[in-house]
Every structure is written in C-alpha cells, then in structure tokens.
C-alpha cells in the first residue's frame, strides 16, 4: 500500500469517527420534540451531550483538514461542486452550537423553545445532507475534463442520494435515542426505549434498501473491493438488527454499541465501494478523480504520516478520557436541584 492509499483510509477513518460520534449528537438533538415533554426533560436530554458535543464536532474539522492536505484535487472539486449543501451543513452546525450555549441564558419559555427548534434543525439537516453528499460521491457526479463539477444542486437530489440521506438521518436518530436511554433515568429513559423500538423497525427497512442498492452498484461497476463492500454491508445489517433486539430487551449499552458498529460498517461500505476512486465522473470514464490523480506529493504525505502517528493516538486518548469522566447518567433529580439553586 502506497502513501496515497494509506491516506485514503485515514480520511475514511476520520469520517467514520465523525459520523459515529457526532451522529449520536445529531440523534439526541432530533429527539427533543419526541422526548422533551417539559423544560426539565429537555435539559436532561441536552445535558447528555453537553460535555462532549463540541469535541465530537472537531472530528469533521480534522477530517476536512486531512482531506485538504492529502487530496487537494478531491477537496477542491468537492467543496466547489457541493458548495450549497456544505454551506447549509456549516450554518446548521453553527446554529446548533449557538443554541447549546444560549438556550439557558434566559428563563423565557419562548426564548428556550426558539433555541430548541434550532437544535432540532441544526441536527436534522446535517444528518440528512451528509448522507446525500456521500451517496453522490460514491455513485459519481458530472465532472468535466478539468475535474470541475458540471451539474447543479438538483443533480445531487437523485433517488440514490436521497435514500442515502434518509438512511443517515434515521441511523443517527436511532443511535442518538439509544444514547439518551443509556444516559438518563425516569420518564425520559423509558420514553427513549419506546421511541427506539418504533424508529428501529423503519430504520432497518430503509437502511437495508440503501445497503442493497450500494452493493448492487458496486457489483455493476465491478468494484475491486466488492467482497469487502458486501461484507461491510452485511455487518451493518446484522449490527442494526442486533441493536433493535437489544433495545427490546432494555439493554441500552449493547444497543448503543451495536448502533455504533452499524454506522462504522455502513460508512465503511461506502468507502469500500468508492475505492480506488475518490470522485467518479458520470460524463466520461477518464474525467473522474482517483486516489492517484487527486493526491498530494509523497513528500507531503510522508510529513503528514509522521504527524498523524504522533497526534492521532493523543486525540483518541483524550476523547476516551473525556467520555470516562462524564460516564454517569444525567438524572432528573440533579437537573431539578440545579434549577432550584439557580432561582
């Protein structure tokens, strides 16, 4: 494996980590209208990700930076052709982050409800649009001979991409609801279990359709990693079904873990199907971007490899330590006590 291929898989790893970690953040945010029956329960839900959401979100910054440095041609084509969807994702993430920080600044119910709606929208839009973007990357987009995007926004809203967006939306939603059940108590915990049971069935059906379509596309394109595509898709399906069954038995930890494995395997399916391309073209076979024609020089990739060897373990260690420190449940009694002290 040369350095360009190595960095393709490092970029894949960073995006997998982002979707697993920020994915349940999105799910928690989207669950507010379903589980937050009063202000105390909404605060309880939000506080489950309060200490970690910003750390989870930094994964997309690292992934974007790694993509820019290792595959500048891919980065340039992606961010110019997908400008509007990526801009919407950015604005949604900003709105969500602002809402977490400003929601508690006033006691006004209207004030809090406004920011609650921003949290929901700021979670649902990225959850959907990331799926649309990556599905388009895998199936290919119209690129001209200069590797410039030749389509429109409507080109991106095709059936396969929309199904991909719906799949990530539902996977992140269910994953987040599992996390709420794992991290709360009382009525919120009970309601989260019930919501996951209903949403899990729909998610299995939608995800199965998208994964089967992805495997069929890879088979039609004679993808070199077709066995890995089929294997990862099968693992994602088994893990998702297992998470639904674990939730039925009220085993929140197992359900959440299997939900994470589902997302890992599903995103891996997309990268296996994409390899050795990074952005296929639907206009002409020779106008697409591959690992070889989109990567940086070996010298640049060598420097980046040494930096990743040093800093990536530190990042993973710090992330693990943070989750260990904030491992306890967020109880309703604690929220009520904090509200009394504040008043």
PDB file of N, CA, C and O in Angstrom, residues 53-126:
ATOM      1  N   UNK A  53     -20.258  17.351  22.923  1.00  0.00           N
ATOM      2  CA  UNK A  53     -20.692  17.630  21.554  1.00  0.00           C
ATOM      3  C   UNK A  53     -19.642  18.413  20.768  1.00  0.00           C
ATOM      4  O   UNK A  53     -19.428  18.144  19.579  1.00  0.00           O
ATOM      5  N   UNK A  54     -18.992  19.392  21.436  1.00  0.00           N
ATOM      6  CA  UNK A  54     -18.005  20.193  20.706  1.00  0.00           C
ATOM      7  C   UNK A  54     -16.761  19.387  20.374  1.00  0.00           C
ATOM      8  O   UNK A  54     -16.157  19.567  19.307  1.00  0.00           O
ATOM      9  N   UNK A  55     -16.378  18.470  21.263  1.00  0.00           N
ATOM     10  CA  UNK A  55     -15.249  17.596  20.966  1.00  0.00           C
ATOM     11  C   UNK A  55     -15.583  16.656  19.810  1.00  0.00           C
ATOM     12  O   UNK A  55     -14.751  16.414  18.930  1.00  0.00           O
ATOM     13  N   UNK A  56     -16.802  16.128  19.791  1.00  0.00           N
ATOM     14  CA  UNK A  56     -17.227  15.264  18.689  1.00  0.00           C
ATOM     15  C   UNK A  56     -17.198  16.010  17.357  1.00  0.00           C
ATOM     16  O   UNK A  56     -16.842  15.447  16.317  1.00  0.00           O
ATOM     17  N   UNK A  57     -17.585  17.274  17.397  1.00  0.00           N
ATOM     18  CA  UNK A  57     -17.685  18.051  16.164  1.00  0.00           C
ATOM     19  C   UNK A  57     -16.329  18.379  15.566  1.00  0.00           C
ATOM     20  O   UNK A  57     -16.221  18.608  14.352  1.00  0.00           O
ATOM     21  N   UNK A  58     -15.280  18.382  16.392  1.00  0.00           N
ATOM     22  CA  UNK A  58     -13.959  18.705  15.860  1.00  0.00           C
ATOM     23  C   UNK A  58     -13.453  17.627  14.898  1.00  0.00           C
ATOM     24  O   UNK A  58     -12.538  17.889  14.107  1.00  0.00           O
ATOM     25  N   UNK A  59     -14.058  16.430  14.946  1.00  0.00           N
ATOM     26  CA  UNK A  59     -13.626  15.377  14.033  1.00  0.00           C
ATOM     27  C   UNK A  59     -13.832  15.775  12.569  1.00  0.00           C
ATOM     28  O   UNK A  59     -13.049  15.410  11.705  1.00  0.00           O
ATOM     29  N   UNK A  60     -14.888  16.527  12.289  1.00  0.00           N
ATOM     30  CA  UNK A  60     -15.124  16.920  10.899  1.00  0.00           C
ATOM     31  C   UNK A  60     -14.098  17.959  10.460  1.00  0.00           C
ATOM     32  O   UNK A  60     -13.716  18.016   9.283  1.00  0.00           O
ATOM     33  N   UNK A  61     -13.609  18.774  11.400  1.00  0.00           N
ATOM     34  CA  UNK A  61     -12.559  19.745  11.073  1.00  0.00           C
ATOM     35  C   UNK A  61     -11.264  19.013  10.736  1.00  0.00           C
ATOM     36  O   UNK A  61     -10.580  19.328   9.753  1.00  0.00           O
ATOM     37  N   UNK A  62     -10.923  18.016  11.560  1.00  0.00           N
ATOM     38  CA  UNK A  62      -9.713  17.230  11.313  1.00  0.00           C
ATOM     39  C   UNK A  62      -9.842  16.467   9.994  1.00  0.00           C
ATOM     40  O   UNK A  62      -8.898  16.406   9.197  1.00  0.00           O
ATOM     41  N   UNK A  63     -11.029  15.886   9.753  1.00  0.00           N
ATOM     42  CA  UNK A  63     -11.242  15.148   8.501  1.00  0.00           C
ATOM     43  C   UNK A  63     -11.120  16.065   7.297  1.00  0.00           C
ATOM     44  O   UNK A  63     -10.503  15.717   6.279  1.00  0.00           O
ATOM     45  N   UNK A  64     -11.715  17.255   7.393  1.00  0.00           N
ATOM     46  CA  UNK A  64     -11.621  18.214   6.289  1.00  0.00           C
ATOM     47  C   UNK A  64     -10.197  18.679   6.050  1.00  0.00           C
ATOM     48  O   UNK A  64      -9.760  18.817   4.899  1.00  0.00           O
ATOM     49  N   UNK A  65      -9.457  18.918   7.140  1.00  0.00           N
ATOM     50  CA  UNK A  65      -8.061  19.344   7.006  1.00  0.00           C
ATOM     51  C   UNK A  65      -7.213  18.235   6.387  1.00  0.00           C
ATOM     52  O   UNK A  65      -6.356  18.495   5.532  1.00  0.00           O
ATOM     53  N   UNK A  66      -7.451  17.001   6.816  1.00  0.00           N
ATOM     54  CA  UNK A  66      -6.708  15.870   6.245  1.00  0.00           C
ATOM     55  C   UNK A  66      -7.034  15.692   4.763  1.00  0.00           C
ATOM     56  O   UNK A  66      -6.149  15.408   3.948  1.00  0.00           O
ATOM     57  N   UNK A  67      -8.293  15.886   4.418  1.00  0.00           N
ATOM     58  CA  UNK A  67      -8.703  15.785   3.017  1.00  0.00           C
ATOM     59  C   UNK A  67      -8.039  16.873   2.181  1.00  0.00           C
ATOM     60  O   UNK A  67      -7.547  16.612   1.067  1.00  0.00           O
ATOM     61  N   UNK A  68      -7.991  18.093   2.715  1.00  0.00           N
ATOM     62  CA  UNK A  68      -7.378  19.218   2.002  1.00  0.00           C
ATOM     63  C   UNK A  68      -5.888  18.983   1.759  1.00  0.00           C
ATOM     64  O   UNK A  68      -5.372  19.248   0.671  1.00  0.00           O
ATOM     65  N   UNK A  69      -5.199  18.468   2.777  1.00  0.00           N
ATOM     66  CA  UNK A  69      -3.754  18.306   2.665  1.00  0.00           C
ATOM     67  C   UNK A  69      -3.360  17.076   1.853  1.00  0.00           C
ATOM     68  O   UNK A  69      -2.367  17.105   1.117  1.00  0.00           O
ATOM     69  N   UNK A  70      -4.123  15.987   1.973  1.00  0.00           N
ATOM     70  CA  UNK A  70      -3.733  14.746   1.305  1.00  0.00           C
ATOM     71  C   UNK A  70      -4.308  14.610  -0.104  1.00  0.00           C
ATOM     72  O   UNK A  70      -3.686  13.997  -0.974  1.00  0.00           O
ATOM     73  N   UNK A  71      -5.496  15.174  -0.331  1.00  0.00           N
ATOM     74  CA  UNK A  71      -6.144  15.077  -1.651  1.00  0.00           C
ATOM     75  C   UNK A  71      -6.701  16.446  -2.053  1.00  0.00           C
ATOM     76  O   UNK A  71      -7.915  16.670  -2.040  1.00  0.00           O
ATOM     77  N   UNK A  72      -5.811  17.393  -2.400  1.00  0.00           N
ATOM     78  CA  UNK A  72      -6.267  18.758  -2.720  1.00  0.00           C
ATOM     79  C   UNK A  72      -7.227  18.811  -3.905  1.00  0.00           C
ATOM     80  O   UNK A  72      -8.152  19.630  -3.914  1.00  0.00           O
ATOM     81  N   UNK A  73      -7.024  17.957  -4.916  1.00  0.00           N
ATOM     82  CA  UNK A  73      -7.929  17.951  -6.066  1.00  0.00           C
ATOM     83  C   UNK A  73      -9.329  17.490  -5.645  1.00  0.00           C
ATOM     84  O   UNK A  73     -10.344  18.042  -6.094  1.00  0.00           O
ATOM     85  N   UNK A  74      -9.399  16.485  -4.822  1.00  0.00           N
ATOM     86  CA  UNK A  74     -10.682  15.984  -4.307  1.00  0.00           C
ATOM     87  C   UNK A  74     -11.366  17.069  -3.487  1.00  0.00           C
ATOM     88  O   UNK A  74     -12.563  17.339  -3.659  1.00  0.00           O
ATOM     89  N   UNK A  75     -10.605  17.697  -2.607  1.00  0.00           N
ATOM     90  CA  UNK A  75     -11.139  18.764  -1.755  1.00  0.00           C
ATOM     91  C   UNK A  75     -11.697  19.906  -2.601  1.00  0.00           C
ATOM     92  O   UNK A  75     -12.809  20.392  -2.358  1.00  0.00           O
ATOM     93  N   UNK A  76     -10.933  20.339  -3.607  1.00  0.00           N
ATOM     94  CA  UNK A  76     -11.349  21.477  -4.427  1.00  0.00           C
ATOM     95  C   UNK A  76     -12.622  21.156  -5.204  1.00  0.00           C
ATOM     96  O   UNK A  76     -13.560  21.967  -5.259  1.00  0.00           O
ATOM     97  N   UNK A  77     -12.676  19.978  -5.817  1.00  0.00           N
ATOM     98  CA  UNK A  77     -13.858  19.598  -6.596  1.00  0.00           C
ATOM     99  C   UNK A  77     -15.070  19.411  -5.702  1.00  0.00           C
ATOM    100  O   UNK A  77     -16.182  19.847  -6.030  1.00  0.00           O
ATOM    101  N   UNK A  78     -14.863  18.781  -4.555  1.00  0.00           N
ATOM    102  CA  UNK A  78     -15.967  18.521  -3.633  1.00  0.00           C
ATOM    103  C   UNK A  78     -16.565  19.812  -3.088  1.00  0.00           C
ATOM    104  O   UNK A  78     -17.784  20.012  -3.126  1.00  0.00           O
ATOM    105  N   UNK A  79     -15.716  20.707  -2.619  1.00  0.00           N
ATOM    106  CA  UNK A  79     -16.223  21.909  -1.965  1.00  0.00           C
ATOM    107  C   UNK A  79     -16.728  22.958  -2.961  1.00  0.00           C
ATOM    108  O   UNK A  79     -17.489  23.836  -2.575  1.00  0.00           O
ATOM    109  N   UNK A  80     -16.310  22.868  -4.218  1.00  0.00           N
ATOM    110  CA  UNK A  80     -16.875  23.784  -5.211  1.00  0.00           C
ATOM    111  C   UNK A  80     -18.179  23.221  -5.773  1.00  0.00           C
ATOM    112  O   UNK A  80     -19.166  23.946  -5.926  1.00  0.00           O
ATOM    113  N   UNK A  81     -18.203  21.928  -6.063  1.00  0.00           N
ATOM    114  CA  UNK A  81     -19.416  21.330  -6.624  1.00  0.00           C
ATOM    115  C   UNK A  81     -20.540  21.159  -5.623  1.00  0.00           C
ATOM    116  O   UNK A  81     -21.710  21.291  -5.962  1.00  0.00           O
ATOM    117  N   UNK A  82     -20.189  20.887  -4.363  1.00  0.00           N
ATOM    118  CA  UNK A  82     -21.186  20.669  -3.311  1.00  0.00           C
ATOM    119  C   UNK A  82     -21.289  21.897  -2.410  1.00  0.00           C
ATOM    120  O   UNK A  82     -21.610  21.780  -1.227  1.00  0.00           O
ATOM    121  N   UNK A  83     -21.019  23.057  -2.966  1.00  0.00           N
ATOM    122  CA  UNK A  83     -20.904  24.271  -2.148  1.00  0.00           C
ATOM    123  C   UNK A  83     -22.160  24.540  -1.330  1.00  0.00           C
ATOM    124  O   UNK A  83     -22.086  24.763  -0.114  1.00  0.00           O
ATOM    125  N   UNK A  84     -23.331  24.519  -1.966  1.00  0.00           N
ATOM    126  CA  UNK A  84     -24.562  24.878  -1.262  1.00  0.00           C
ATOM    127  C   UNK A  84     -24.913  23.876  -0.157  1.00  0.00           C
ATOM    128  O   UNK A  84     -25.193  24.289   0.978  1.00  0.00           O
ATOM    129  N   UNK A  85     -24.913  22.558  -0.427  1.00  0.00           N
ATOM    130  CA  UNK A  85     -25.206  21.618   0.662  1.00  0.00           C
ATOM    131  C   UNK A  85     -24.218  21.724   1.819  1.00  0.00           C
ATOM    132  O   UNK A  85     -24.623  21.674   2.991  1.00  0.00           O
ATOM    133  N   UNK A  86     -22.937  21.897   1.518  1.00  0.00           N
ATOM    134  CA  UNK A  86     -21.937  22.010   2.583  1.00  0.00           C
ATOM    135  C   UNK A  86     -22.099  23.318   3.351  1.00  0.00           C
ATOM    136  O   UNK A  86     -21.854  23.365   4.565  1.00  0.00           O
ATOM    137  N   UNK A  87     -22.512  24.375   2.669  1.00  0.00           N
ATOM    138  CA  UNK A  87     -22.782  25.636   3.354  1.00  0.00           C
ATOM    139  C   UNK A  87     -23.957  25.485   4.311  1.00  0.00           C
ATOM    140  O   UNK A  87     -23.921  25.974   5.446  1.00  0.00           O
ATOM    141  N   UNK A  88     -25.005  24.791   3.872  1.00  0.00           N
ATOM    142  CA  UNK A  88     -26.163  24.547   4.741  1.00  0.00           C
ATOM    143  C   UNK A  88     -25.743  23.735   5.964  1.00  0.00           C
ATOM    144  O   UNK A  88     -26.169  24.013   7.091  1.00  0.00           O
ATOM    145  N   UNK A  89     -24.885  22.728   5.749  1.00  0.00           N
ATOM    146  CA  UNK A  89     -24.383  21.939   6.881  1.00  0.00           C
ATOM    147  C   UNK A  89     -23.633  22.828   7.862  1.00  0.00           C
ATOM    148  O   UNK A  89     -23.828  22.752   9.077  1.00  0.00           O
ATOM    149  N   UNK A  90     -22.766  23.686   7.340  1.00  0.00           N
ATOM    150  CA  UNK A  90     -21.989  24.582   8.199  1.00  0.00           C
ATOM    151  C   UNK A  90     -22.890  25.509   9.000  1.00  0.00           C
ATOM    152  O   UNK A  90     -22.722  25.664  10.217  1.00  0.00           O
ATOM    153  N   UNK A  91     -23.864  26.134   8.337  1.00  0.00           N
ATOM    154  CA  UNK A  91     -24.774  27.044   9.034  1.00  0.00           C
ATOM    155  C   UNK A  91     -25.602  26.296  10.082  1.00  0.00           C
ATOM    156  O   UNK A  91     -25.863  26.820  11.171  1.00  0.00           O
ATOM    157  N   UNK A  92     -26.006  25.069   9.760  1.00  0.00           N
ATOM    158  CA  UNK A  92     -26.772  24.275  10.712  1.00  0.00           C
ATOM    159  C   UNK A  92     -25.934  23.933  11.937  1.00  0.00           C
ATOM    160  O   UNK A  92     -26.423  23.994  13.078  1.00  0.00           O
ATOM    161  N   UNK A  93     -24.667  23.580  11.728  1.00  0.00           N
ATOM    162  CA  UNK A  93     -23.790  23.269  12.855  1.00  0.00           C
ATOM    163  C   UNK A  93     -23.546  24.498  13.723  1.00  0.00           C
ATOM    164  O   UNK A  93     -23.485  24.402  14.955  1.00  0.00           O
ATOM    165  N   UNK A  94     -23.412  25.656  13.081  1.00  0.00           N
ATOM    166  CA  UNK A  94     -23.245  26.901  13.839  1.00  0.00           C
ATOM    167  C   UNK A  94     -24.493  27.187  14.669  1.00  0.00           C
ATOM    168  O   UNK A  94     -24.407  27.520  15.862  1.00  0.00           O
ATOM    169  N   UNK A  95     -25.662  27.050  14.052  1.00  0.00           N
ATOM    170  CA  UNK A  95     -26.919  27.298  14.764  1.00  0.00           C
ATOM    171  C   UNK A  95     -27.079  26.348  15.943  1.00  0.00           C
ATOM    172  O   UNK A  95     -27.515  26.756  17.031  1.00  0.00           O
ATOM    173  N   UNK A  96     -26.716  25.097  15.754  1.00  0.00           N
ATOM    174  CA  UNK A  96     -26.826  24.121  16.838  1.00  0.00           C
ATOM    175  C   UNK A  96     -25.881  24.469  17.981  1.00  0.00           C
ATOM    176  O   UNK A  96     -26.269  24.456  19.156  1.00  0.00           O
ATOM    177  N   UNK A  97     -24.630  24.807  17.651  1.00  0.00           N
ATOM    178  CA  UNK A  97     -23.668  25.165  18.689  1.00  0.00           C
ATOM    179  C   UNK A  97     -24.076  26.408  19.462  1.00  0.00           C
ATOM    180  O   UNK A  97     -23.962  26.450  20.695  1.00  0.00           O
ATOM    181  N   UNK A  98     -24.554  27.421  18.751  1.00  0.00           N
ATOM    182  CA  UNK A  98     -25.030  28.644  19.414  1.00  0.00           C
ATOM    183  C   UNK A  98     -26.189  28.322  20.344  1.00  0.00           C
ATOM    184  O   UNK A  98     -26.283  28.849  21.465  1.00  0.00           O
ATOM    185  N   UNK A  99     -27.081  27.453  19.916  1.00  0.00           N
ATOM    186  CA  UNK A  99     -28.262  27.119  20.708  1.00  0.00           C
ATOM    187  C   UNK A  99     -27.888  26.430  22.012  1.00  0.00           C
ATOM    188  O   UNK A  99     -28.481  26.694  23.057  1.00  0.00           O
ATOM    189  N   UNK A 100     -26.899  25.534  21.965  1.00  0.00           N
ATOM    190  CA  UNK A 100     -26.452  24.871  23.194  1.00  0.00           C
ATOM    191  C   UNK A 100     -25.949  25.882  24.218  1.00  0.00           C
ATOM    192  O   UNK A 100     -26.167  25.727  25.422  1.00  0.00           O
ATOM    193  N   UNK A 101     -25.269  26.912  23.730  1.00  0.00           N
ATOM    194  CA  UNK A 101     -24.661  27.888  24.626  1.00  0.00           C
ATOM    195  C   UNK A 101     -25.643  28.962  25.101  1.00  0.00           C
ATOM    196  O   UNK A 101     -25.520  29.474  26.213  1.00  0.00           O
ATOM    197  N   UNK A 102     -26.622  29.324  24.270  1.00  0.00           N
ATOM    198  CA  UNK A 102     -27.501  30.451  24.590  1.00  0.00           C
ATOM    199  C   UNK A 102     -28.847  30.036  25.181  1.00  0.00           C
ATOM    200  O   UNK A 102     -29.555  30.865  25.739  1.00  0.00           O
ATOM    201  N   UNK A 103     -29.218  28.772  25.045  1.00  0.00           N
ATOM    202  CA  UNK A 103     -30.543  28.336  25.469  1.00  0.00           C
ATOM    203  C   UNK A 103     -30.832  28.669  26.927  1.00  0.00           C
ATOM    204  O   UNK A 103     -31.951  29.065  27.282  1.00  0.00           O
ATOM    205  N   UNK A 104     -29.854  28.507  27.789  1.00  0.00           N
ATOM    206  CA  UNK A 104     -30.063  28.663  29.224  1.00  0.00           C
ATOM    207  C   UNK A 104     -29.801  30.089  29.716  1.00  0.00           C
ATOM    208  O   UNK A 104     -29.796  30.331  30.927  1.00  0.00           O
ATOM    209  N   UNK A 105     -29.602  31.038  28.815  1.00  0.00           N
ATOM    210  CA  UNK A 105     -29.255  32.399  29.232  1.00  0.00           C
ATOM    211  C   UNK A 105     -30.457  33.205  29.718  1.00  0.00           C
ATOM    212  O   UNK A 105     -30.291  34.242  30.355  1.00  0.00           O
ATOM    213  N   UNK A 106     -31.658  32.748  29.395  1.00  0.00           N
ATOM    214  CA  UNK A 106     -32.875  33.421  29.878  1.00  0.00           C
ATOM    215  C   UNK A 106     -33.869  32.385  30.361  1.00  0.00           C
ATOM    216  O   UNK A 106     -33.848  31.241  29.923  1.00  0.00           O
ATOM    217  N   UNK A 107     -34.779  32.808  31.237  1.00  0.00           N
ATOM    218  CA  UNK A 107     -35.819  31.913  31.741  1.00  0.00           C
ATOM    219  C   UNK A 107     -37.062  31.903  30.858  1.00  0.00           C
ATOM    220  O   UNK A 107     -37.984  31.130  31.092  1.00  0.00           O
ATOM    221  N   UNK A 108     -37.093  32.773  29.864  1.00  0.00           N
ATOM    222  CA  UNK A 108     -38.252  32.869  28.983  1.00  0.00           C
ATOM    223  C   UNK A 108     -38.483  31.551  28.243  1.00  0.00           C
ATOM    224  O   UNK A 108     -37.576  30.994  27.617  1.00  0.00           O
ATOM    225  N   UNK A 109     -39.732  31.045  28.315  1.00  0.00           N
ATOM    226  CA  UNK A 109     -40.080  29.807  27.632  1.00  0.00           C
ATOM    227  C   UNK A 109     -39.966  29.983  26.120  1.00  0.00           C
ATOM    228  O   UNK A 109     -39.491  29.073  25.419  1.00  0.00           O
ATOM    229  N   UNK A 110     -40.378  31.132  25.624  1.00  0.00           N
ATOM    230  CA  UNK A 110     -40.288  31.397  24.190  1.00  0.00           C
ATOM    231  C   UNK A 110     -38.837  31.387  23.728  1.00  0.00           C
ATOM    232  O   UNK A 110     -38.512  30.851  22.657  1.00  0.00           O
ATOM    233  N   UNK A 111     -37.960  31.991  24.524  1.00  0.00           N
ATOM    234  CA  UNK A 111     -36.531  32.012  24.221  1.00  0.00           C
ATOM    235  C   UNK A 111     -35.987  30.590  24.098  1.00  0.00           C
ATOM    236  O   UNK A 111     -35.295  30.241  23.144  1.00  0.00           O
ATOM    237  N   UNK A 112     -36.322  29.755  25.078  1.00  0.00           N
ATOM    238  CA  UNK A 112     -35.808  28.380  25.086  1.00  0.00           C
ATOM    239  C   UNK A 112     -36.388  27.563  23.937  1.00  0.00           C
ATOM    240  O   UNK A 112     -35.671  26.764  23.314  1.00  0.00           O
ATOM    241  N   UNK A 113     -37.669  27.736  23.649  1.00  0.00           N
ATOM    242  CA  UNK A 113     -38.291  26.985  22.556  1.00  0.00           C
ATOM    243  C   UNK A 113     -37.670  27.348  21.210  1.00  0.00           C
ATOM    244  O   UNK A 113     -37.523  26.491  20.326  1.00  0.00           O
ATOM    245  N   UNK A 114     -37.314  28.621  21.044  1.00  0.00           N
ATOM    246  CA  UNK A 114     -36.672  29.047  19.795  1.00  0.00           C
ATOM    247  C   UNK A 114     -35.357  28.314  19.586  1.00  0.00           C
ATOM    248  O   UNK A 114     -35.076  27.786  18.501  1.00  0.00           O
ATOM    249  N   UNK A 115     -34.541  28.256  20.635  1.00  0.00           N
ATOM    250  CA  UNK A 115     -33.257  27.581  20.512  1.00  0.00           C
ATOM    251  C   UNK A 115     -33.424  26.066  20.445  1.00  0.00           C
ATOM    252  O   UNK A 115     -32.599  25.377  19.828  1.00  0.00           O
ATOM    253  N   UNK A 116     -34.477  25.539  21.054  1.00  0.00           N
ATOM    254  CA  UNK A 116     -34.754  24.104  20.920  1.00  0.00           C
ATOM    255  C   UNK A 116     -35.026  23.741  19.464  1.00  0.00           C
ATOM    256  O   UNK A 116     -34.550  22.715  18.965  1.00  0.00           O
ATOM    257  N   UNK A 117     -35.810  24.590  18.791  1.00  0.00           N
ATOM    258  CA  UNK A 117     -36.090  24.340  17.369  1.00  0.00           C
ATOM    259  C   UNK A 117     -34.818  24.446  16.539  1.00  0.00           C
ATOM    260  O   UNK A 117     -34.634  23.694  15.556  1.00  0.00           O
ATOM    261  N   UNK A 118     -33.919  25.367  16.913  1.00  0.00           N
ATOM    262  CA  UNK A 118     -32.652  25.488  16.193  1.00  0.00           C
ATOM    263  C   UNK A 118     -31.785  24.251  16.413  1.00  0.00           C
ATOM    264  O   UNK A 118     -31.065  23.811  15.499  1.00  0.00           O
ATOM    265  N   UNK A 119     -31.848  23.670  17.601  1.00  0.00           N
ATOM    266  CA  UNK A 119     -31.101  22.438  17.873  1.00  0.00           C
ATOM    267  C   UNK A 119     -31.620  21.308  16.998  1.00  0.00           C
ATOM    268  O   UNK A 119     -30.845  20.542  16.414  1.00  0.00           O
ATOM    269  N   UNK A 120     -32.941  21.198  16.891  1.00  0.00           N
ATOM    270  CA  UNK A 120     -33.541  20.139  16.081  1.00  0.00           C
ATOM    271  C   UNK A 120     -33.154  20.310  14.614  1.00  0.00           C
ATOM    272  O   UNK A 120     -32.696  19.355  13.956  1.00  0.00           O
ATOM    273  N   UNK A 121     -33.331  21.516  14.086  1.00  0.00           N
ATOM    274  CA  UNK A 121     -32.991  21.768  12.681  1.00  0.00           C
ATOM    275  C   UNK A 121     -31.493  21.628  12.445  1.00  0.00           C
ATOM    276  O   UNK A 121     -31.064  21.067  11.418  1.00  0.00           O
ATOM    277  N   UNK A 122     -30.696  22.119  13.405  1.00  0.00           N
ATOM    278  CA  UNK A 122     -29.247  22.038  13.270  1.00  0.00           C
ATOM    279  C   UNK A 122     -28.710  20.631  13.395  1.00  0.00           C
ATOM    280  O   UNK A 122     -27.542  20.378  13.068  1.00  0.00           O
ATOM    281  N   UNK A 123     -29.530  19.712  13.864  1.00  0.00           N
ATOM    282  CA  UNK A 123     -29.151  18.303  13.934  1.00  0.00           C
ATOM    283  C   UNK A 123     -29.673  17.522  12.734  1.00  0.00           C
ATOM    284  O   UNK A 123     -28.966  16.678  12.173  1.00  0.00           O
ATOM    285  N   UNK A 124     -30.912  17.802  12.322  1.00  0.00           N
ATOM    286  CA  UNK A 124     -31.542  17.030  11.245  1.00  0.00           C
ATOM    287  C   UNK A 124     -30.928  17.348   9.881  1.00  0.00           C
ATOM    288  O   UNK A 124     -30.706  16.437   9.065  1.00  0.00           O
ATOM    289  N   UNK A 125     -30.655  18.623   9.608  1.00  0.00           N
ATOM    290  CA  UNK A 125     -30.128  18.989   8.294  1.00  0.00           C
ATOM    291  C   UNK A 125     -28.770  18.349   8.003  1.00  0.00           C
ATOM    292  O   UNK A 125     -28.590  17.732   6.944  1.00  0.00           O
ATOM    293  N   UNK A 126     -27.775  18.452   8.900  1.00  0.00           N
ATOM    294  CA  UNK A 126     -26.507  17.771   8.613  1.00  0.00           C
ATOM    295  C   UNK A 126     -26.654  16.256   8.529  1.00  0.00           C
ATOM    296  O   UNK A 126     -26.008  15.619   7.690  1.00  0.00           O
TER     297      UNK A 126
END
